[in-house]
Tab-separated table of C-alpha atoms in Angstrom:
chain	number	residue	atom	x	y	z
A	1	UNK	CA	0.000	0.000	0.000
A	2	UNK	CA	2.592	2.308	0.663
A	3	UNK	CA	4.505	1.614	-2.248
A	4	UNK	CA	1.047	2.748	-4.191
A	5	UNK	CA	0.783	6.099	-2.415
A	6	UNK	CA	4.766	6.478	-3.277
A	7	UNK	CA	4.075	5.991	-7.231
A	8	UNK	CA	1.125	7.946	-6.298
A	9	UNK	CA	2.835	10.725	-4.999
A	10	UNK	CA	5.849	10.869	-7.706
A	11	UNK	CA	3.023	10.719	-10.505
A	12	UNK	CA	1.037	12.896	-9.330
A	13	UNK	CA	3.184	14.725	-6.753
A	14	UNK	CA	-0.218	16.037	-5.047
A	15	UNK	CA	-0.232	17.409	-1.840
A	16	UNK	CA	-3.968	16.708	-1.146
A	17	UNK	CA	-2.663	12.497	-1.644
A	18	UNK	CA	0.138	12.998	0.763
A	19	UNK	CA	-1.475	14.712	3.769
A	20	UNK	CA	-4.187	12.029	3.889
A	21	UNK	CA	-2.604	8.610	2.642
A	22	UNK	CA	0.507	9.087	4.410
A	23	UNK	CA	-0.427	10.811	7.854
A	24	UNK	CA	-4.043	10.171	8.013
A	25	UNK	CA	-4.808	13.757	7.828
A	26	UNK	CA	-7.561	14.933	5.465
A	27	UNK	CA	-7.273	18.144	4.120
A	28	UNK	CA	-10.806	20.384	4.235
A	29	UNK	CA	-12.501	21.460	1.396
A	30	UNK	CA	-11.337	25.297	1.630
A	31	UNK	CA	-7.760	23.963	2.419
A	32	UNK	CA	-7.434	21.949	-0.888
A	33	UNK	CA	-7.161	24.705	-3.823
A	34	UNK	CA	-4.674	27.061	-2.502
A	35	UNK	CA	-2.470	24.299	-1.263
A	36	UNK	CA	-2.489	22.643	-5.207
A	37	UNK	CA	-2.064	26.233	-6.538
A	38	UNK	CA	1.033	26.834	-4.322
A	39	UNK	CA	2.342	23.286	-4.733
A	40	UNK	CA	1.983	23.683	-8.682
A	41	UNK	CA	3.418	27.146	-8.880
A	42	UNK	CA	6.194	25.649	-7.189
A	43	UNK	CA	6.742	22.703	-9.157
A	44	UNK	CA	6.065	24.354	-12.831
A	45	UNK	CA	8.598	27.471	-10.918
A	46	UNK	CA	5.515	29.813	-12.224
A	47	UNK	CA	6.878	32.390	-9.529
A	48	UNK	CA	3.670	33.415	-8.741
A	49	UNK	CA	2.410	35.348	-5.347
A	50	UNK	CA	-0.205	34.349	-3.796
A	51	UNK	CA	-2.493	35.841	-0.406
A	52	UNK	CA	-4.044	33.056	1.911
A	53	UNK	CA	-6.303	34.509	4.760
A	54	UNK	CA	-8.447	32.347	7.251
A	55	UNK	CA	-9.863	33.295	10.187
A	56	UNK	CA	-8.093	32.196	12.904
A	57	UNK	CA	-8.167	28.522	14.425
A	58	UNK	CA	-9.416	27.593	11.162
A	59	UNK	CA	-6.337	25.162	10.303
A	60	UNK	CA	-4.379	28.075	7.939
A	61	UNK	CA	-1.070	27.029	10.339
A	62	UNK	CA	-1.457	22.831	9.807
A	63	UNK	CA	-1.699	23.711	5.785
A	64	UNK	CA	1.355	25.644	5.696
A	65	UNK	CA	2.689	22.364	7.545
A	66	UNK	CA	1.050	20.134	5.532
A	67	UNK	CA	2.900	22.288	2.195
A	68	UNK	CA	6.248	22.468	3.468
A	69	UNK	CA	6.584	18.500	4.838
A	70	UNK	CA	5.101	17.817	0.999
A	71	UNK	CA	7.938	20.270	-0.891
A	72	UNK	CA	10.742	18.976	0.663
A	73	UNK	CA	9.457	15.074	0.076
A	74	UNK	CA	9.479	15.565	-3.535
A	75	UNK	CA	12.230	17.925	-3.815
A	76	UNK	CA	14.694	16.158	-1.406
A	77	UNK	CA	17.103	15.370	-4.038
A	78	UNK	CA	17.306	18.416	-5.359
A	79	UNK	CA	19.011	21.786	-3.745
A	80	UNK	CA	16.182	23.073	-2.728
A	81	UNK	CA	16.117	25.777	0.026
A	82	UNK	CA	12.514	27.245	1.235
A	83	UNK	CA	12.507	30.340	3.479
A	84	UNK	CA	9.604	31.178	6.364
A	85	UNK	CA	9.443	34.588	8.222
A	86	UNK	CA	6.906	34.823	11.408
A	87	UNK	CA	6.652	38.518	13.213
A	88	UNK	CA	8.841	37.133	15.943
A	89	UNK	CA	11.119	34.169	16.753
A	90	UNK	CA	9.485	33.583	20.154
A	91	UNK	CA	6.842	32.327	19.755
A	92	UNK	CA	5.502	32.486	16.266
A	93	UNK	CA	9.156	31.071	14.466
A	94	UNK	CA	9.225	28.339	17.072
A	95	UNK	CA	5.918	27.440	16.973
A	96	UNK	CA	5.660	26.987	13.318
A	97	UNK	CA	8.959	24.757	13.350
A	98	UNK	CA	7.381	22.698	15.822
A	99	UNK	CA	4.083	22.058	13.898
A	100	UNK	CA	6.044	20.875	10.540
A	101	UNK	CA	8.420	18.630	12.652
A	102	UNK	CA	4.768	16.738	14.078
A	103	UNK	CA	3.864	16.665	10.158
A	104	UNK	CA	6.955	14.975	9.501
A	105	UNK	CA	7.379	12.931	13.059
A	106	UNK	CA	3.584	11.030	11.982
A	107	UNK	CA	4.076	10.726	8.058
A	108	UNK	CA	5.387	7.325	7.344
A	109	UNK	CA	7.551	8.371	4.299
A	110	UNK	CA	9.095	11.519	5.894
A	111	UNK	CA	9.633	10.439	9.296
A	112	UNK	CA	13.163	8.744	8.710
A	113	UNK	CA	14.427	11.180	6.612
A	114	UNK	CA	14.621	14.833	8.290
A	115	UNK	CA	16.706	16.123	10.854
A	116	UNK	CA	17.365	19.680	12.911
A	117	UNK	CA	20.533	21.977	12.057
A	118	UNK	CA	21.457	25.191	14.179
A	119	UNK	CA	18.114	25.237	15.980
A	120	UNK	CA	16.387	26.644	12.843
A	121	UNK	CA	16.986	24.842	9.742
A	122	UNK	CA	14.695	21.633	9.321
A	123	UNK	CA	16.773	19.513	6.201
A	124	UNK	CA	15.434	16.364	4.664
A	125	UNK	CA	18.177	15.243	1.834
A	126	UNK	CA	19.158	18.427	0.194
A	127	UNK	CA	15.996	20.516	0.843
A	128	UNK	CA	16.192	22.721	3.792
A	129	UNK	CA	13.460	25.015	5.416
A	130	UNK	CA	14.715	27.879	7.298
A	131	UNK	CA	13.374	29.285	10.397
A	132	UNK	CA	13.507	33.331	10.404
A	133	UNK	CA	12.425	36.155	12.380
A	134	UNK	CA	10.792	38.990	10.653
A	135	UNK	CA	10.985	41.418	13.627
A	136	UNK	CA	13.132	45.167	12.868
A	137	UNK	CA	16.133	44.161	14.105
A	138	UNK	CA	16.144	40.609	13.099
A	139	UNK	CA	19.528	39.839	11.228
A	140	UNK	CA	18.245	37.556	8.582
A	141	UNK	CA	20.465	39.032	5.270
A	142	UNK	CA	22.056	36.475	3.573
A	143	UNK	CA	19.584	33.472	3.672
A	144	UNK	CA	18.146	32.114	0.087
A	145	UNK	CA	14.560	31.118	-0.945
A	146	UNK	CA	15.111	29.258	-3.998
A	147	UNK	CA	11.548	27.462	-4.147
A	148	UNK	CA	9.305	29.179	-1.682
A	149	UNK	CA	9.299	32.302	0.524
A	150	UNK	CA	6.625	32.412	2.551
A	151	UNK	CA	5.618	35.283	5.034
A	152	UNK	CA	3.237	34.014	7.893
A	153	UNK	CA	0.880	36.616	10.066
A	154	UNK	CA	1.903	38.688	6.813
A	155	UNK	CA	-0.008	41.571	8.613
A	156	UNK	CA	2.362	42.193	11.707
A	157	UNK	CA	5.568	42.296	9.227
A	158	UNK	CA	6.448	45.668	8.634
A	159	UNK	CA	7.078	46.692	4.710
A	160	UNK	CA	10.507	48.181	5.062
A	161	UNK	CA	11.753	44.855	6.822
A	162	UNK	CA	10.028	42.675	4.349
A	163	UNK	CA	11.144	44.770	1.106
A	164	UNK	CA	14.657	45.033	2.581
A	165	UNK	CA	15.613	42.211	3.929
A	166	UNK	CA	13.052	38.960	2.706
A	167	UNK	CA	11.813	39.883	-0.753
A	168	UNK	CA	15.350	39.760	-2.339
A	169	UNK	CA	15.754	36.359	-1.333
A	170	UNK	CA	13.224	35.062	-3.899
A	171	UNK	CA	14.933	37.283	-6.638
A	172	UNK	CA	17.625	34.439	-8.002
A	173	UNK	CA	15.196	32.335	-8.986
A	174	UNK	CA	11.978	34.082	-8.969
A	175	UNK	CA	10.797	31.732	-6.185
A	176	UNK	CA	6.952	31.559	-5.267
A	177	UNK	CA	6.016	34.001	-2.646
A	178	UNK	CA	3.048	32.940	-0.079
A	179	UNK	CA	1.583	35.469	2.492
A	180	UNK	CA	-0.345	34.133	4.889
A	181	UNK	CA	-2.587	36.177	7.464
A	182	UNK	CA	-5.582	37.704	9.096
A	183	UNK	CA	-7.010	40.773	8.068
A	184	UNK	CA	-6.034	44.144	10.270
A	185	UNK	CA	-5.726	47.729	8.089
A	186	UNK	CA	-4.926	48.541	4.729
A	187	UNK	CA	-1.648	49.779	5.286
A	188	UNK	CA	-0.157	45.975	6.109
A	189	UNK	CA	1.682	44.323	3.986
A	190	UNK	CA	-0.864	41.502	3.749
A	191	UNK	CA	-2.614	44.418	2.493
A	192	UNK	CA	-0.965	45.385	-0.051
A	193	UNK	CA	0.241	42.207	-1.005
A	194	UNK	CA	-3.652	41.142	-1.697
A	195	UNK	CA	-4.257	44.154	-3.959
A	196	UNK	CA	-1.489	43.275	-5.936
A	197	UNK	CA	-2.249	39.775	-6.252
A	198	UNK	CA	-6.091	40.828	-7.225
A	199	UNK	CA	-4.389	42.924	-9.870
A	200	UNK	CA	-2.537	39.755	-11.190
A	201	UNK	CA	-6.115	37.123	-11.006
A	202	UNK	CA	-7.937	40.046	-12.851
A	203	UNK	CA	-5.460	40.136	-15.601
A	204	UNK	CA	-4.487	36.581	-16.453
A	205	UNK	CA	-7.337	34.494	-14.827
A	206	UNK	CA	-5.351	32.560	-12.391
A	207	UNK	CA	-6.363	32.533	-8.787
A	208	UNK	CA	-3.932	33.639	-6.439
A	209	UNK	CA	-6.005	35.174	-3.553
A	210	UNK	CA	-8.484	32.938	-0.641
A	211	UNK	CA	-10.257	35.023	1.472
A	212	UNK	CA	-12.585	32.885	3.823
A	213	UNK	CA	-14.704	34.529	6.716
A	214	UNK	CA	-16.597	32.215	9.693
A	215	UNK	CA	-19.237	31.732	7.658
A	216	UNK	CA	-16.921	29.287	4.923
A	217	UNK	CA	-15.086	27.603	8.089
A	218	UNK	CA	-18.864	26.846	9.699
A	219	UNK	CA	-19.980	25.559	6.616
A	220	UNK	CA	-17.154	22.546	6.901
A	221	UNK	CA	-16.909	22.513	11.095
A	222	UNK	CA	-20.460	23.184	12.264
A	223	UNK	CA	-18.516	23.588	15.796
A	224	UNK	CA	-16.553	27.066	14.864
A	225	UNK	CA	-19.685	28.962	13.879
A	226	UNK	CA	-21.217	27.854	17.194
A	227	UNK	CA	-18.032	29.513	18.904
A	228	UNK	CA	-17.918	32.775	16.976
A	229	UNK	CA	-21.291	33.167	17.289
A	230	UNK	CA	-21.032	33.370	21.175
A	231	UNK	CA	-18.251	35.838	20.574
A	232	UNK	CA	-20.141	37.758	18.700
A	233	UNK	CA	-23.240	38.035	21.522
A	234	UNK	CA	-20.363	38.026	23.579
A	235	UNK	CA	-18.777	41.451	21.819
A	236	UNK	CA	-20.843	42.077	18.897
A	237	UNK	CA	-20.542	41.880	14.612
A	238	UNK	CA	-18.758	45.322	14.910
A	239	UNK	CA	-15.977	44.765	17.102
A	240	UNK	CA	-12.859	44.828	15.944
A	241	UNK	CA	-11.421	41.333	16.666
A	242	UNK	CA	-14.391	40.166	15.432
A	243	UNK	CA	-14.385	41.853	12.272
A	244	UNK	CA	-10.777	40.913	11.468
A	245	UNK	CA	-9.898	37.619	13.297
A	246	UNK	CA	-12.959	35.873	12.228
A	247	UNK	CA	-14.717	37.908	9.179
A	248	UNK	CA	-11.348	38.937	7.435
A	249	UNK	CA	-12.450	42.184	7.385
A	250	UNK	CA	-10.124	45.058	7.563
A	251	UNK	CA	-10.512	47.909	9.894
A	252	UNK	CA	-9.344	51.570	9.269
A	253	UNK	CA	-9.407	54.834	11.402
A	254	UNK	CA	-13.523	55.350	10.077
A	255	UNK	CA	-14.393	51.922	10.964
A	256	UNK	CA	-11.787	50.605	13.794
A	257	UNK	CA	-10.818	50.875	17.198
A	258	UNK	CA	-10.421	54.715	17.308
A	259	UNK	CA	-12.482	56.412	14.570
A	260	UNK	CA	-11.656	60.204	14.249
A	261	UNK	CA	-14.489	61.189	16.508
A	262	UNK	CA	-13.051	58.700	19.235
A	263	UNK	CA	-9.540	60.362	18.455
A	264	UNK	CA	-11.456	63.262	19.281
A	265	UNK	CA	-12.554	62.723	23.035
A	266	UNK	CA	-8.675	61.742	23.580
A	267	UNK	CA	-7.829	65.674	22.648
A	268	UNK	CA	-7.246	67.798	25.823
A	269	UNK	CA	-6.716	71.525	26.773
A	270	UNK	CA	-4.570	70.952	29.276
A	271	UNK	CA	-0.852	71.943	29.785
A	272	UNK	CA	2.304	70.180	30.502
A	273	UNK	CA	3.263	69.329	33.997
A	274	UNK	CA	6.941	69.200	35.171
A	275	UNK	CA	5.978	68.902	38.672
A	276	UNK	CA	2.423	68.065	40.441
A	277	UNK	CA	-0.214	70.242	41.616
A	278	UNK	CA	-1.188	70.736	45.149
A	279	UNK	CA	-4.354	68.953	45.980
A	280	UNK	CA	-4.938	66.900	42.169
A	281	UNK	CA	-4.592	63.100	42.274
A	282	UNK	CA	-1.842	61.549	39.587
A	283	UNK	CA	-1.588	57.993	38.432
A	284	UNK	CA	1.716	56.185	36.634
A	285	UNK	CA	1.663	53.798	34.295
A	286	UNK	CA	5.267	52.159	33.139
A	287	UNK	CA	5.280	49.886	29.747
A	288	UNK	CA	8.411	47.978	30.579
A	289	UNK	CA	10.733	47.466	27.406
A	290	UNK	CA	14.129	45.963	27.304
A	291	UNK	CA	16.639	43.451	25.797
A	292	UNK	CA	15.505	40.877	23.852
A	293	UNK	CA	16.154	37.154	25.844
A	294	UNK	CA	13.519	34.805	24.336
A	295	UNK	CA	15.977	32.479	23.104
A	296	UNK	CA	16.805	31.197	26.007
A	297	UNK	CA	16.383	27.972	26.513
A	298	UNK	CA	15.446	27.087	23.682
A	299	UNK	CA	17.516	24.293	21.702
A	300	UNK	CA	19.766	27.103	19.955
A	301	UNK	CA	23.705	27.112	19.150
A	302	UNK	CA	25.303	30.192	19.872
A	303	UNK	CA	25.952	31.439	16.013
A	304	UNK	CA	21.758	31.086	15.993
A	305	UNK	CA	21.483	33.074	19.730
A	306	UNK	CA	23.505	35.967	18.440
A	307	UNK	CA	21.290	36.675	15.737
A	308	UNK	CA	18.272	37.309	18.178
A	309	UNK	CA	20.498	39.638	20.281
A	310	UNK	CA	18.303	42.830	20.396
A	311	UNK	CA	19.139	45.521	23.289
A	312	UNK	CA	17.395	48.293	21.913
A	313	UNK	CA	14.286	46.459	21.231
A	314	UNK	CA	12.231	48.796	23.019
A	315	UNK	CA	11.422	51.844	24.997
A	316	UNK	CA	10.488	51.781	28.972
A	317	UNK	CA	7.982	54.602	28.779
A	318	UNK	CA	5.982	56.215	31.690
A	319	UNK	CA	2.877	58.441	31.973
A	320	UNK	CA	1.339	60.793	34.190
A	321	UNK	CA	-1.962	61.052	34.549
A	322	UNK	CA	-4.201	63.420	36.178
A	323	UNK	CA	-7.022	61.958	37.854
A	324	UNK	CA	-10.262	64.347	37.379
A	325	UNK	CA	-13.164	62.774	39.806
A	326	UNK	CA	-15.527	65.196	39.048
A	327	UNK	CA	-16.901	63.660	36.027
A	328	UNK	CA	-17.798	60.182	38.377
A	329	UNK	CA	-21.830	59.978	38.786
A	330	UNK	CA	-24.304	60.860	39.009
A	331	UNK	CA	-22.414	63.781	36.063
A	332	UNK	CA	-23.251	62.230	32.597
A	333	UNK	CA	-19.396	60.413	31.732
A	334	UNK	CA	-20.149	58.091	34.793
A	335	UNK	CA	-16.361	57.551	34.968
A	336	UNK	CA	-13.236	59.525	35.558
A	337	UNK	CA	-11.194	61.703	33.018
A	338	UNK	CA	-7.618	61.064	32.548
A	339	UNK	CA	-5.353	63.804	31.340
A	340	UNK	CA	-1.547	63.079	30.608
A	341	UNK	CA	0.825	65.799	31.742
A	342	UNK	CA	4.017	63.831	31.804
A	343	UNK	CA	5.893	61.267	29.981
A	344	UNK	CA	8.988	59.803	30.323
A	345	UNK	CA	10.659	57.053	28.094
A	346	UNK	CA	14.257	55.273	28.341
A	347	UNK	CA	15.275	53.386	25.129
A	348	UNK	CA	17.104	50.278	25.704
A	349	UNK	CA	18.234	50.914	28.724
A	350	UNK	CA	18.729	48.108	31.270
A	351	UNK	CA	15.479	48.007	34.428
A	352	UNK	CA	18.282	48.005	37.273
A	353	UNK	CA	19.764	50.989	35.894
A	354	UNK	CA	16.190	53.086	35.368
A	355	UNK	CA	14.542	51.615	38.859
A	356	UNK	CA	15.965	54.507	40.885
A	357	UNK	CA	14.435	57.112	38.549
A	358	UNK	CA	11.177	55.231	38.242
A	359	UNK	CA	11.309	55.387	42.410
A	360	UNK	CA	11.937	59.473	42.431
A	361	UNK	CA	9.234	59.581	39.628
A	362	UNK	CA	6.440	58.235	41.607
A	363	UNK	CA	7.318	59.801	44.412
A	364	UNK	CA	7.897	63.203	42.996
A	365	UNK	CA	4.091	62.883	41.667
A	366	UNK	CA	2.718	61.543	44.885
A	367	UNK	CA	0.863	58.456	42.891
A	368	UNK	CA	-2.006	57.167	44.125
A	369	UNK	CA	-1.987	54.532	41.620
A	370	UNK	CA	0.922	52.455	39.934
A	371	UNK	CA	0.289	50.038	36.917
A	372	UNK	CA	2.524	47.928	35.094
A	373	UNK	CA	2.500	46.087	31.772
A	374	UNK	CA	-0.871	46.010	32.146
């Protein structure tokens, strides 16, 4: 039997046959056509870009698996070197190395074949898959996508890193490009990667954009409509995780989380403080930023660990409040106002060094109230 499914795949080489004979996994319906498109633009080296967007839970992450462990099966003898970018290494880069060595671990054919190099690269033969953060200060120049570059959570990649630093990588060879995501603004590069992929299926017929809401994942798994509809009594249609993690519907200033005449309310008349005012209440809130150590622990060799190095990741920043109580009830805002008159900020500097300061801080402005990361 398995020598059937072999001929099978090398006929055929069909990605749909592989997932299901070979693991037991059954691709769904919505899963099938973009994973043949992307397999055959591969395989015919079409070079062709294509935008895959699910809602999320919807089993986007286990294709991209399912792809990858197929690719490097039929393209093992061959030097063949596939490149995958996540918005950070920990835990988006790790995760997604994780879920194609489980593809691999339970498929009879691939399971004796692959191994682990540098905590990154995943090699079967001569194919390799690399591993690769796609956060600013990510040192990823040099790497090669000579099949398939593929951009995951496409929408939380900035432009300038991916147009700098990732796109060239496909340039050799004119490699397929895959980005894969959820909907958020326009201005993403999932964003604008979709337009110009429309641009392309208008012109020569060839489909290179899915776009699937709820709706199309509850027609296939009764279960997830039953759970976004609960988050949607829960939160309603017009919120805007609703609208983009599960309708794949992007938001802008008019229609997201702070249209203009919310940006409005947050406008003050107040002044600057460099000291407090006898008799007003102040609050300080600290977003803590710092060096970069989520590789640690992780099964990484040193060359790998230096790349993640980041000390100036972030900035510590802290705000001042003023706490106005007179708008509590029964006055009509029901709630207090909150006017910032200070901010401070500290880029890359260590937390032992800055904890004095933040001490004087608070206690300069007296606060009543201290919140952290939160």
């Amino acid at each position: 039997m398995v020598d059937l499914y072999l001929d099978l795949i090398i006929g055929f080489r069909d990605v749909v046959i592989f997932a299901h004979a070979l693991s037991g996994l059954r691709l769904r319906a919505y899963q099938v056509e973009p994973a043949l498109a992307i397999a055959k633009s591969v395989k015919a080296r079409d070079g062709l870009s294509f935008v895959v967007m699910f809602p999320r839970q919807s089993g986007k992450n286990e294709l991209q698996a399912q792809i990858e462990a197929y690719l490097m099966f039929v393209l093992k003898r061959f030097d063949t070197e596939i490149v995958k970018a996540s918005p950070t290494w920990k835990p988006q880069s790790i995760n997604a190395m994780r879920r194609l060595e489980r593809v691999l671990a339970r498929n009879r054919l691939t399971a004796p074949l692959w191994t682990k190099e540098s905590g990154y690269i995943i090699r079967m033969n001569n194919a390799r898959i690399y591993f690769l953060s796609g956060s600013e200060t990510a040192n990823v120049v040099g790497a090669t996508a000579n099949v398939l570059l593929e951009c995951d959570e496409a929408q939380d990649v900035s432009l300038s890193k991916w147009d700098k630093d990732f796109s060239p990588m496909a340039a050799s060879t004119n490699a397929t490009r895959v980005f894969w995501g959820t909907a958020w603004t326009s201005r993403t590069l999932l964003a604008r990667e979709r337009k110009a992929a429309e641009k392309a299926q208008a012109d020569d017929g060839i489909r290179r954009v899915w776009i699937l809401d709820a709706e199309d994942i509850a027609a296939e798994v009764p279960a997830y409509g039953d759970f976004v509809a609960t988050q949607i009594a829960k939160l309603g249609r017009n919120h805007p995780m609703v609208k983009t993690q599960f309708f794949s519907e992007e938001i802008d200033a008019e229609g997201g989380m702070f249209p203009p005449e919310r940006i409005a309310l947050m406008q003050g008349s107040h002044v600057e403080l460099w000291q407090p005012v006898p008799g007003q209440l102040y609050a300080m809130t600290i977003d803590v930023g710092g060096e970069d150590e989520g590789a640690i622990g992780e099964d990484i060799d040193a060359e790998s660990l230096s790349l993640l190095d980041n000390p100036a990741r972030d900035a510590t920043a802290v705000t001042i409040f003023n706490l106005d109580l007179s708008t509590l009830p029964p006055d009509s805002l029901g709630a207090p106002s909150y006017r910032v008159v200070a901010r401070y900020t500290w880029v890359g500097e260590k937390h032992t060094r800055i904890y004095n300061q933040l001490k004087e801080i608070a206690r300069l402005w007296q606060a009543v109230y201290i919140v952290i990361d939160s």
